[in-house]
Amino acid sequence: MAKIIVQGGVPLRGTLRVQGSKNAALPILAACVLVSGVCELENCPDLSDVCAAVRILRHLGCVVTRAGDRLTVDARAVIRAAIPDDLMREMRSSIVFLGSVLARTGRASLCTPGGCDIGMRPIDLHLSSLYALGARIHTENGALRCFAPGGLCGTELCLPFPSVGATENILLASATAKGTTLLRGAAREPEIDDLICFLNACGARIRTTGAGTILITGVPALHGCRHRVIPDRIAAVTYMTAVGTAGGDVTLTDTAPAHYLSVIRVLERAGCRIAFENDRLRIQSEGRLCAVPRIRTLPYPGFPTDAQAAVMALLATAKGVSVIEETIFENRFHHVRALRRMGADIAVNGRTARVKGVRRLRGAAVAAGDLRAGAALIVAGLGADGETVIDDVHHIDRGYEKIEACLQTLGARIERSADSGSTEPEQQYPLRLVPLQRG
Ligand code: UD1
């Protein structure tokens, strides 16, 4: 299996274009199922999760082609309503196909995604909302069968927690339902706005009528459109933490700083110098950063749980004590063990991590426990002394487009190697696998 190898201690400099948003692209791809026409999606990142969504679309009967960052989805001939387990299990967020397949075909048959490394991830809010919209749902041994033979009907819904995925499924199920749906307590993430923007470009009638309230007036059918996916805010934040940790001066382009102001504030507080205008952001970091007393992950516009791991990696060497509370997922501290192996001083008590900054981290052999934990280890490795070898990089490939190539353009000494079988993550100081390119 491939590994990523990082030689730390090299400041990052230059300009980097930020990829399109994974978490916006995935529900938009699911939304294409609703459209009896052709949709062109620009700025669609080339990632393994997007490839998994494309495989589902093709299985359902869509014709999907890619040219550069443009995906074309022709969903005129959707013929299937069942998604096989192996395709569902490739990507947990494939549950977002439930709403669109049900709305398009009147039925949907798929397996429940189950728990994952970062927590139980139940789908009760998805199912109860679809039920309220008229779906009849049977679950048996992890198999989920939904029917709405007479079509779905708009209704009033209130989510007790602003689940991103449940909000997306409600939007997909109600865009072509009969009547009007009023959703309160909806998620407010930028990716939700992008899905609404896409659906409206296809002829839907959806408007947000206040914080967390969405009014969806069902339309009989949707038509094709061209849409540009928003920039990936978590990828942007990851590259910013890399600069904060390794030091340097980097400008991000094709980014939307307004989507991650909560993280910008935290990084400024830690001592990074940040300036932004329109779709560009410049971050400068030199010397040792300082701790941030308290960070709490929260639904948007609060501090994003997806940025928690990378920011913890940055704070691992910041002067003083930082406290990070994870309120969204129950098991999202996978990176702590690996950061400790690199010399970090982090104590976890339930959902709270106390990070006492050490002067330097040292390279080690570690494994990516999940997508954002893996990216955090790259961030840590870029600022560490010596070599960090990161295993299980398929997790990282789910969400980052050519992450090592992006960092190389900034001068980082990072590369990917095929496994030679010589290094185990347990080793404190692994052997070097391949010579790194210098300069
Ligand atoms: C999405 C993002 C993920 C991000 C998360 C929170 C995608 C593909 N993924 O995941 O990167 O970390 O939002 O911002 O966009 N919950 C329930 N019942 C439900 C649904 C959710 O209890 O029916 C709970 C979850 O277990 C979790 C919390 O709500 O504790 C947040 O989940 P949710 O907002 O739904 O996240 P996802 O859509 O899965």
Short mmCIF file of C-alpha atoms and ligand atoms in Angstrom, two decimals:
data_model
loop_
_atom_site.label_atom_id
_atom_site.label_comp_id
_atom_site.label_asym_id
_atom_site.label_seq_id
_atom_site.Cartn_x
_atom_site.Cartn_y
_atom_site.Cartn_z
CA MET A 1 0.00 0.00 0.00
CA ALA A 2 1.16 3.49 -0.77
CA LYS A 3 2.66 5.68 1.93
CA ILE A 4 3.33 9.38 2.11
CA ILE A 5 6.81 10.37 3.23
CA VAL A 6 7.48 13.84 4.59
CA GLN A 7 10.81 15.45 5.44
CA GLY A 8 9.90 18.16 7.91
CA GLY A 9 11.30 21.56 8.68
CA VAL A 10 11.05 23.20 5.24
CA PRO A 11 9.06 26.47 5.18
CA LEU A 12 6.34 26.59 2.51
CA ARG A 13 6.30 29.37 -0.06
CA GLY A 14 4.34 30.11 -3.20
CA THR A 15 0.83 30.08 -4.60
CA LEU A 16 -1.64 27.21 -4.55
CA ARG A 17 -5.01 26.84 -6.24
CA VAL A 18 -7.52 25.19 -3.91
CA GLN A 19 -9.51 22.22 -5.22
CA GLY A 20 -13.29 22.10 -5.57
CA SER A 21 -15.28 21.02 -2.54
CA LYS A 22 -15.72 17.29 -1.95
CA ASN A 23 -18.62 17.80 0.43
CA ALA A 24 -20.41 20.05 -2.06
CA ALA A 25 -19.71 17.85 -5.09
CA LEU A 26 -21.06 14.63 -3.53
CA PRO A 27 -24.65 15.76 -2.83
CA ILE A 28 -24.72 17.62 -6.15
CA LEU A 29 -23.76 14.39 -7.94
CA ALA A 30 -26.58 12.65 -6.06
CA ALA A 31 -28.89 15.50 -7.11
CA CYS A 32 -28.12 14.80 -10.78
CA VAL A 33 -30.26 11.65 -10.41
CA LEU A 34 -33.30 13.95 -10.09
CA VAL A 35 -32.65 15.58 -13.45
CA SER A 36 -34.02 14.15 -16.69
CA GLY A 37 -31.29 15.92 -18.58
CA VAL A 38 -27.59 16.64 -18.72
CA CYS A 39 -25.70 18.49 -15.97
CA GLU A 40 -22.20 19.88 -16.31
CA LEU A 41 -20.29 20.30 -13.07
CA GLU A 42 -17.16 22.42 -13.12
CA ASN A 43 -14.49 22.45 -10.41
CA CYS A 44 -15.37 18.89 -9.48
CA PRO A 45 -12.38 17.45 -7.59
CA ASP A 46 -10.78 14.20 -8.73
CA LEU A 47 -10.93 12.16 -5.51
CA SER A 48 -11.71 8.59 -4.58
CA ASP A 49 -15.03 9.62 -2.92
CA VAL A 50 -16.09 11.39 -6.11
CA CYS A 51 -15.08 8.29 -8.12
CA ALA A 52 -17.26 6.20 -5.78
CA ALA A 53 -20.22 8.53 -6.39
CA VAL A 54 -19.62 8.27 -10.15
CA ARG A 55 -19.69 4.47 -9.92
CA ILE A 56 -23.08 4.68 -8.18
CA LEU A 57 -24.40 7.05 -10.86
CA ARG A 58 -23.25 4.71 -13.62
CA HIS A 59 -24.83 1.75 -11.87
CA LEU A 60 -28.14 3.64 -11.70
CA GLY A 61 -28.01 4.18 -15.45
CA CYS A 62 -26.37 7.60 -15.80
CA VAL A 63 -23.72 8.34 -18.39
CA VAL A 64 -20.85 10.17 -16.68
CA THR A 65 -17.77 11.59 -18.36
CA ARG A 66 -14.86 13.63 -17.01
CA ALA A 67 -12.76 16.20 -18.88
CA GLY A 68 -10.29 17.87 -16.52
CA ASP A 69 -12.25 19.24 -13.59
CA ARG A 70 -15.57 19.04 -15.48
CA LEU A 71 -17.94 16.14 -14.90
CA THR A 72 -20.88 15.68 -17.24
CA VAL A 73 -23.78 13.62 -15.90
CA ASP A 74 -26.53 12.50 -18.28
CA ALA A 75 -29.30 11.08 -16.08
CA ARG A 76 -32.00 10.80 -18.77
CA ALA A 77 -31.99 7.01 -18.52
CA VAL A 78 -31.98 6.26 -14.80
CA ILE A 79 -33.18 2.64 -14.74
CA ARG A 80 -32.26 1.27 -11.34
CA ALA A 81 -33.40 2.05 -7.80
CA ALA A 82 -31.15 -0.39 -5.96
CA ILE A 83 -27.54 0.35 -5.04
CA PRO A 84 -25.42 -2.74 -4.29
CA ASP A 85 -23.77 -3.00 -0.87
CA ASP A 86 -20.23 -2.87 -2.22
CA LEU A 87 -20.88 0.48 -3.93
CA MET A 88 -22.63 1.86 -0.83
CA ARG A 89 -19.80 0.81 1.47
CA GLU A 90 -17.14 2.54 -0.62
CA MET A 91 -18.29 5.85 0.79
CA ARG A 92 -20.37 6.51 3.89
CA SER A 93 -21.96 9.64 2.52
CA SER A 94 -23.58 7.58 -0.28
CA ILE A 95 -26.69 7.70 1.97
CA VAL A 96 -27.35 11.03 0.25
CA PHE A 97 -28.44 9.04 -2.84
CA LEU A 98 -31.46 7.84 -0.85
CA GLY A 99 -33.50 11.04 -1.28
CA SER A 100 -32.78 11.50 -4.97
CA VAL A 101 -33.27 7.86 -6.04
CA LEU A 102 -36.53 7.71 -4.07
CA ALA A 103 -37.80 10.95 -5.59
CA ARG A 104 -36.84 9.95 -9.14
CA THR A 105 -38.02 6.32 -9.17
CA GLY A 106 -40.55 6.09 -6.33
CA ARG A 107 -38.40 3.52 -4.53
CA ALA A 108 -34.89 3.00 -3.26
CA SER A 109 -33.09 -0.04 -1.99
CA LEU A 110 -29.69 0.17 -0.36
CA CYS A 111 -27.78 -0.84 2.73
CA THR A 112 -27.51 1.39 5.78
CA PRO A 113 -24.04 2.88 6.03
CA GLY A 114 -23.50 1.85 9.67
CA GLY A 115 -20.92 3.32 12.02
CA CYS A 116 -17.46 4.36 10.99
CA ASP A 117 -14.16 5.27 12.57
CA ILE A 118 -15.30 8.68 13.78
CA GLY A 119 -18.54 7.54 15.41
CA MET A 120 -21.86 5.74 15.13
CA ARG A 121 -23.24 8.08 12.47
CA PRO A 122 -26.91 7.10 12.71
CA ILE A 123 -29.37 8.06 9.96
CA ASP A 124 -32.52 8.38 12.08
CA LEU A 125 -32.99 12.03 11.06
CA HIS A 126 -32.76 11.13 7.36
CA LEU A 127 -35.32 8.34 7.72
CA SER A 128 -37.83 10.16 9.93
CA SER A 129 -37.77 13.14 7.53
CA LEU A 130 -38.33 10.96 4.47
CA TYR A 131 -41.13 9.21 6.33
CA ALA A 132 -42.77 12.56 7.03
CA LEU A 133 -42.51 13.33 3.31
CA GLY A 134 -44.51 10.20 2.56
CA ALA A 135 -41.90 7.46 2.15
CA ARG A 136 -42.59 4.04 3.59
CA ILE A 137 -39.43 2.49 4.94
CA HIS A 138 -38.48 -1.09 5.85
CA THR A 139 -35.15 -1.96 7.42
CA GLU A 140 -33.94 -5.52 7.82
CA ASN A 141 -30.43 -6.68 8.65
CA GLY A 142 -28.93 -3.43 7.49
CA ALA A 143 -30.95 -3.41 4.24
CA LEU A 144 -33.08 -0.36 3.67
CA ARG A 145 -36.10 -0.41 1.35
CA CYS A 146 -38.07 2.77 0.74
CA PHE A 147 -41.21 3.23 -1.32
CA ALA A 148 -43.24 6.22 -2.38
CA PRO A 149 -45.37 4.82 -5.17
CA GLY A 150 -47.71 7.81 -5.22
CA GLY A 151 -44.81 10.29 -4.99
CA LEU A 152 -43.56 12.33 -2.04
CA CYS A 153 -45.57 15.20 -0.52
CA GLY A 154 -44.29 18.43 1.00
CA THR A 155 -44.73 18.94 4.73
CA GLU A 156 -43.33 20.86 7.72
CA LEU A 157 -40.15 19.44 9.21
CA CYS A 158 -37.94 20.47 12.10
CA LEU A 159 -34.54 18.86 12.63
CA PRO A 160 -33.53 18.61 16.31
CA PHE A 161 -29.88 18.86 15.21
CA PRO A 162 -28.70 20.56 11.99
CA SER A 163 -27.46 17.38 10.31
CA VAL A 164 -25.74 18.16 7.02
CA GLY A 165 -26.63 14.83 5.40
CA ALA A 166 -30.25 14.86 6.59
CA THR A 167 -30.71 18.42 5.29
CA GLU A 168 -29.33 17.31 1.92
CA ASN A 169 -31.63 14.28 1.74
CA ILE A 170 -34.63 16.46 2.59
CA LEU A 171 -33.72 18.95 -0.15
CA LEU A 172 -33.31 16.13 -2.68
CA ALA A 173 -36.54 14.39 -1.70
CA SER A 174 -38.68 17.52 -1.59
CA ALA A 175 -37.42 19.45 -4.65
CA THR A 176 -39.83 17.54 -6.90
CA ALA A 177 -42.40 16.56 -4.25
CA LYS A 178 -46.00 17.68 -4.48
CA GLY A 179 -46.63 20.87 -2.51
CA THR A 180 -44.40 22.87 -0.22
CA THR A 181 -41.90 21.75 2.40
CA LEU A 182 -40.91 24.04 5.24
CA LEU A 183 -37.71 22.86 6.92
CA ARG A 184 -36.60 24.36 10.23
CA GLY A 185 -33.38 23.54 12.04
CA ALA A 186 -31.56 22.90 8.75
CA ALA A 187 -27.79 22.79 8.46
CA ARG A 188 -26.31 26.06 7.21
CA GLU A 189 -22.98 24.84 5.83
CA PRO A 190 -21.83 26.48 2.55
CA GLU A 191 -22.16 23.07 0.91
CA ILE A 192 -25.93 23.20 1.61
CA ASP A 193 -26.13 26.60 -0.11
CA ASP A 194 -24.25 25.16 -3.07
CA LEU A 195 -26.68 22.25 -3.36
CA ILE A 196 -29.59 24.71 -3.26
CA CYS A 197 -27.87 26.84 -5.89
CA PHE A 198 -27.45 23.78 -8.14
CA LEU A 199 -31.05 22.61 -7.67
CA ASN A 200 -32.40 26.10 -8.40
CA ALA A 201 -30.28 26.26 -11.56
CA CYS A 202 -32.07 23.03 -12.58
CA GLY A 203 -35.46 24.68 -12.09
CA ALA A 204 -36.16 23.93 -8.41
CA ARG A 205 -37.82 26.57 -6.23
CA ILE A 206 -35.90 26.63 -2.98
CA ARG A 207 -35.16 29.59 -0.79
CA THR A 208 -33.69 30.09 2.62
CA THR A 209 -35.98 32.29 4.69
CA GLY A 210 -33.79 32.84 7.73
CA ALA A 211 -31.07 31.09 9.68
CA GLY A 212 -31.72 27.37 9.34
CA THR A 213 -35.12 27.71 7.66
CA ILE A 214 -35.64 26.55 4.09
CA LEU A 215 -38.79 26.72 1.98
CA ILE A 216 -39.00 24.22 -0.87
CA THR A 217 -41.82 24.56 -3.37
CA GLY A 218 -41.98 21.29 -5.26
CA VAL A 219 -41.75 21.44 -9.06
CA PRO A 220 -42.85 18.67 -11.45
CA ALA A 221 -39.44 18.13 -13.04
CA LEU A 222 -35.87 19.45 -13.15
CA HIS A 223 -33.80 20.24 -16.21
CA GLY A 224 -30.05 20.10 -16.84
CA CYS A 225 -27.72 22.97 -15.99
CA ARG A 226 -24.10 24.02 -15.75
CA HIS A 227 -22.81 24.61 -12.25
CA ARG A 228 -19.45 25.46 -10.70
CA VAL A 229 -18.79 23.64 -7.42
CA ILE A 230 -17.63 25.91 -4.57
CA PRO A 231 -14.00 25.74 -3.39
CA ASP A 232 -13.13 23.24 -0.68
CA ARG A 233 -12.94 25.09 2.64
CA ILE A 234 -11.42 22.14 4.52
CA ALA A 235 -8.66 21.65 1.95
CA ALA A 236 -7.91 25.40 2.24
CA VAL A 237 -7.77 25.14 6.02
CA THR A 238 -5.50 22.09 5.81
CA TYR A 239 -2.99 23.97 3.63
CA MET A 240 -3.16 26.95 6.00
CA THR A 241 -2.32 24.77 8.98
CA ALA A 242 0.55 23.31 6.98
CA VAL A 243 1.97 26.83 6.54
CA GLY A 244 1.31 27.63 10.19
CA THR A 245 3.19 24.52 11.29
CA ALA A 246 6.10 24.54 8.83
CA GLY A 247 6.34 28.34 8.59
CA GLY A 248 6.40 30.30 5.35
CA ASP A 249 4.34 32.58 3.15
CA VAL A 250 1.65 31.12 0.89
CA THR A 251 -1.18 32.56 -1.16
CA LEU A 252 -4.22 30.40 -1.77
CA THR A 253 -6.27 31.15 -4.88
CA ASP A 254 -9.75 29.99 -5.96
CA THR A 255 -10.77 29.89 -2.34
CA ALA A 256 -13.69 31.32 -0.35
CA PRO A 257 -12.31 32.71 2.94
CA ALA A 258 -15.83 33.75 3.98
CA HIS A 259 -16.60 30.04 4.37
CA TYR A 260 -13.97 29.46 7.05
CA LEU A 261 -13.79 32.66 9.08
CA SER A 262 -13.97 30.71 12.36
CA VAL A 263 -10.72 28.91 11.47
CA ILE A 264 -9.05 32.09 10.24
CA ARG A 265 -9.74 33.67 13.65
CA VAL A 266 -8.18 30.71 15.47
CA LEU A 267 -5.06 30.71 13.29
CA GLU A 268 -4.67 34.48 13.72
CA ARG A 269 -4.96 34.04 17.46
CA ALA A 270 -2.21 31.41 17.27
CA GLY A 271 0.03 34.01 15.62
CA CYS A 272 -0.37 33.48 11.85
CA ARG A 273 -0.64 36.63 9.73
CA ILE A 274 -3.59 36.30 7.38
CA ALA A 275 -4.95 38.66 4.73
CA PHE A 276 -7.72 37.91 2.28
CA GLU A 277 -9.75 39.52 -0.43
CA ASN A 278 -12.34 37.95 -2.72
CA ASP A 279 -11.07 34.49 -3.69
CA ARG A 280 -7.45 34.88 -2.49
CA LEU A 281 -5.92 34.43 0.93
CA ARG A 282 -2.35 34.99 2.06
CA ILE A 283 -0.99 33.32 5.18
CA GLN A 284 2.40 34.01 6.74
CA SER A 285 3.90 32.24 9.71
CA GLU A 286 7.29 32.54 11.34
CA GLY A 287 8.68 31.48 14.69
CA ARG A 288 6.77 29.54 17.29
CA LEU A 289 2.98 29.94 17.39
CA CYS A 290 1.04 30.31 20.65
CA ALA A 291 -1.71 28.19 22.15
CA VAL A 292 -5.41 28.91 21.68
CA PRO A 293 -7.11 28.48 25.07
CA ARG A 294 -10.40 26.99 23.91
CA ILE A 295 -11.77 25.66 20.63
CA ARG A 296 -15.17 23.98 20.33
CA THR A 297 -16.31 22.28 17.16
CA LEU A 298 -19.85 23.35 16.23
CA PRO A 299 -22.24 23.33 13.28
CA TYR A 300 -21.59 26.12 10.73
CA PRO A 301 -20.78 28.97 11.19
CA GLY A 302 -18.96 27.56 14.21
CA PHE A 303 -15.55 25.95 14.12
CA PRO A 304 -15.77 22.92 11.76
CA THR A 305 -15.16 19.43 13.10
CA ASP A 306 -13.38 18.65 9.83
CA ALA A 307 -10.69 21.21 10.71
CA GLN A 308 -10.18 19.96 14.26
CA ALA A 309 -7.43 17.41 13.53
CA ALA A 310 -5.27 19.71 11.38
CA VAL A 311 -5.56 22.57 13.87
CA MET A 312 -4.61 20.19 16.70
CA ALA A 313 -1.50 19.21 14.73
CA LEU A 314 -0.62 22.91 14.48
CA LEU A 315 -1.23 23.54 18.19
CA ALA A 316 0.90 20.52 19.17
CA THR A 317 3.97 22.77 18.91
CA ALA A 318 2.35 26.07 19.94
CA LYS A 319 3.60 27.66 23.18
CA GLY A 320 1.17 27.02 26.04
CA VAL A 321 -1.91 24.88 26.57
CA SER A 322 -4.80 24.63 24.09
CA VAL A 323 -8.06 22.88 24.87
CA ILE A 324 -10.12 21.43 22.01
CA GLU A 325 -13.63 20.13 22.54
CA GLU A 326 -15.21 17.94 19.85
CA THR A 327 -18.99 18.26 20.05
CA ILE A 328 -20.07 16.89 16.64
CA PHE A 329 -18.67 13.34 16.51
CA GLU A 330 -18.06 11.07 19.49
CA ASN A 331 -14.81 9.50 18.33
CA ARG A 332 -12.80 12.01 16.40
CA PHE A 333 -9.41 11.98 18.11
CA HIS A 334 -7.73 9.22 16.04
CA HIS A 335 -4.82 11.51 15.25
CA VAL A 336 -3.93 11.95 18.94
CA ARG A 337 -2.17 8.61 19.24
CA ALA A 338 -0.08 9.28 16.16
CA LEU A 339 0.71 12.85 17.24
CA ARG A 340 1.84 11.49 20.60
CA ARG A 341 4.14 9.07 18.80
CA MET A 342 5.64 12.12 17.16
CA GLY A 343 6.30 13.61 20.61
CA ALA A 344 3.13 15.64 21.18
CA ASP A 345 1.86 16.12 24.73
CA ILE A 346 -1.90 15.61 24.39
CA ALA A 347 -4.30 14.27 27.04
CA VAL A 348 -7.81 13.22 26.07
CA ASN A 349 -10.71 13.16 28.48
CA GLY A 350 -13.93 12.13 26.75
CA ARG A 351 -14.53 14.63 23.98
CA THR A 352 -11.92 17.10 25.19
CA ALA A 353 -8.25 17.16 24.27
CA ARG A 354 -5.71 19.18 26.26
CA VAL A 355 -2.75 20.03 24.04
CA LYS A 356 0.40 21.19 25.82
CA GLY A 357 2.63 22.52 23.08
CA VAL A 358 6.08 20.97 22.82
CA ARG A 359 8.94 22.80 21.15
CA ARG A 360 9.31 20.36 18.22
CA LEU A 361 7.70 17.15 16.98
CA ARG A 362 9.92 14.40 15.60
CA GLY A 363 9.23 12.31 12.52
CA ALA A 364 7.76 8.85 13.06
CA ALA A 365 5.96 6.03 11.26
CA VAL A 366 2.24 6.63 11.71
CA ALA A 367 -1.02 5.62 10.09
CA ALA A 368 -3.93 7.74 8.87
CA GLY A 369 -6.93 6.67 11.00
CA ASP A 370 -9.43 8.58 8.88
CA LEU A 371 -9.48 11.26 6.19
CA ARG A 372 -8.91 14.39 8.30
CA ALA A 373 -6.70 12.59 10.83
CA GLY A 374 -4.44 11.52 7.95
CA ALA A 375 -4.19 15.07 6.60
CA ALA A 376 -3.33 16.26 10.12
CA LEU A 377 -0.38 13.87 10.21
CA ILE A 378 0.97 15.39 7.00
CA VAL A 379 0.62 18.82 8.62
CA ALA A 380 2.46 17.58 11.71
CA GLY A 381 5.16 15.94 9.60
CA LEU A 382 5.83 19.14 7.66
CA GLY A 383 6.81 20.90 10.89
CA ALA A 384 8.58 17.96 12.54
CA ASP A 385 12.28 17.16 12.73
CA GLY A 386 13.23 14.32 10.41
CA GLU A 387 11.09 11.96 8.43
CA THR A 388 7.42 11.06 8.89
CA VAL A 389 6.02 8.05 7.05
CA ILE A 390 2.23 7.96 6.85
CA ASP A 391 0.48 4.68 6.11
CA ASP A 392 -3.14 4.05 5.04
CA VAL A 393 -3.12 7.06 2.75
CA HIS A 394 -6.23 5.83 0.94
CA HIS A 395 -8.13 7.67 3.69
CA ILE A 396 -6.42 10.92 2.66
CA ASP A 397 -7.14 10.27 -1.04
CA ARG A 398 -10.87 10.30 -0.25
CA GLY A 399 -10.78 14.05 0.22
CA TYR A 400 -7.59 15.65 -1.13
CA GLU A 401 -6.69 15.97 -4.78
CA LYS A 402 -2.98 15.21 -5.28
CA ILE A 403 -2.08 16.48 -1.82
CA GLU A 404 1.62 15.72 -2.14
CA ALA A 405 1.87 17.44 -5.54
CA CYS A 406 0.12 20.52 -4.11
CA LEU A 407 2.55 20.70 -1.19
CA GLN A 408 5.54 20.05 -3.47
CA THR A 409 4.65 23.18 -5.44
CA LEU A 410 5.08 25.07 -2.16
CA GLY A 411 8.54 23.57 -1.65
CA ALA A 412 7.58 20.80 0.77
CA ARG A 413 9.70 17.66 0.73
CA ILE A 414 6.92 15.15 0.46
CA GLU A 415 6.28 12.22 -1.80
CA ARG A 416 4.32 9.06 -2.22
CA SER A 417 5.92 5.69 -2.35
CA ALA A 418 4.69 2.17 -3.00
CA ASP A 419 5.11 0.01 0.10
CA SER A 420 8.37 -1.88 0.23
CA GLY A 421 7.10 -3.80 3.23
CA SER A 422 10.05 -2.65 5.30
CA THR A 423 8.35 -0.21 7.65
CA GLU A 424 5.80 -0.89 10.35
CA PRO A 425 3.93 1.99 11.97
CA GLU A 426 5.09 0.73 15.39
CA GLN A 427 8.70 1.70 14.62
CA GLN A 428 9.76 4.96 16.21
CA TYR A 429 12.29 5.92 13.56
CA PRO A 430 11.52 4.17 10.30
CA LEU A 431 13.96 3.43 7.56
CA ARG A 432 13.78 5.74 4.62
CA LEU A 433 11.86 4.02 1.84
CA VAL A 434 12.92 5.95 -1.24
CA PRO A 435 15.25 8.88 -1.86
CA LEU A 436 13.39 12.18 -1.76
CA GLN A 437 13.64 14.64 -4.61
CA ARG A 438 15.37 17.78 -3.46
CA GLY A 439 15.15 21.34 -4.58
C1 UD1 B 1 -21.07 15.94 6.90
C2 UD1 B 1 -19.73 15.99 6.19
C3 UD1 B 1 -18.60 15.71 7.18
C4 UD1 B 1 -18.71 16.67 8.36
C5 UD1 B 1 -20.11 16.64 8.97
C6 UD1 B 1 -20.30 17.68 10.05
C7 UD1 B 1 -20.17 15.27 3.94
C8 UD1 B 1 -20.00 14.23 2.90
N1 UD1 B 1 -19.70 15.00 5.15
O1 UD1 B 1 -21.23 14.61 7.39
O2 UD1 B 1 -17.35 15.90 6.51
O3 UD1 B 1 -17.76 16.29 9.35
O4 UD1 B 1 -21.10 16.89 7.95
O5 UD1 B 1 -20.04 18.93 9.58
O6 UD1 B 1 -20.67 16.33 3.68
N2 UD1 B 1 -26.62 12.50 13.29
C9 UD1 B 1 -27.62 11.80 13.93
N3 UD1 B 1 -28.65 11.31 13.18
C10 UD1 B 1 -28.73 11.49 11.83
C11 UD1 B 1 -27.69 12.22 11.19
C12 UD1 B 1 -26.65 12.72 11.95
O7 UD1 B 1 -27.59 11.59 15.15
O8 UD1 B 1 -29.70 11.03 11.20
C13 UD1 B 1 -25.46 13.00 14.09
C14 UD1 B 1 -24.16 12.34 13.67
O9 UD1 B 1 -23.98 11.09 14.30
C15 UD1 B 1 -23.14 13.35 14.09
C16 UD1 B 1 -23.86 14.67 13.87
O10 UD1 B 1 -25.25 14.36 13.81
O11 UD1 B 1 -22.84 13.19 15.45
C17 UD1 B 1 -23.43 15.39 12.61
O12 UD1 B 1 -23.72 14.60 11.51
P1 UD1 B 1 -24.07 15.21 10.08
O13 UD1 B 1 -24.17 16.71 10.15
O14 UD1 B 1 -25.24 14.48 9.54
O15 UD1 B 1 -22.77 14.84 9.26
P2 UD1 B 1 -22.66 14.12 7.86
O16 UD1 B 1 -23.69 14.66 6.93
O17 UD1 B 1 -22.58 12.66 8.06
#
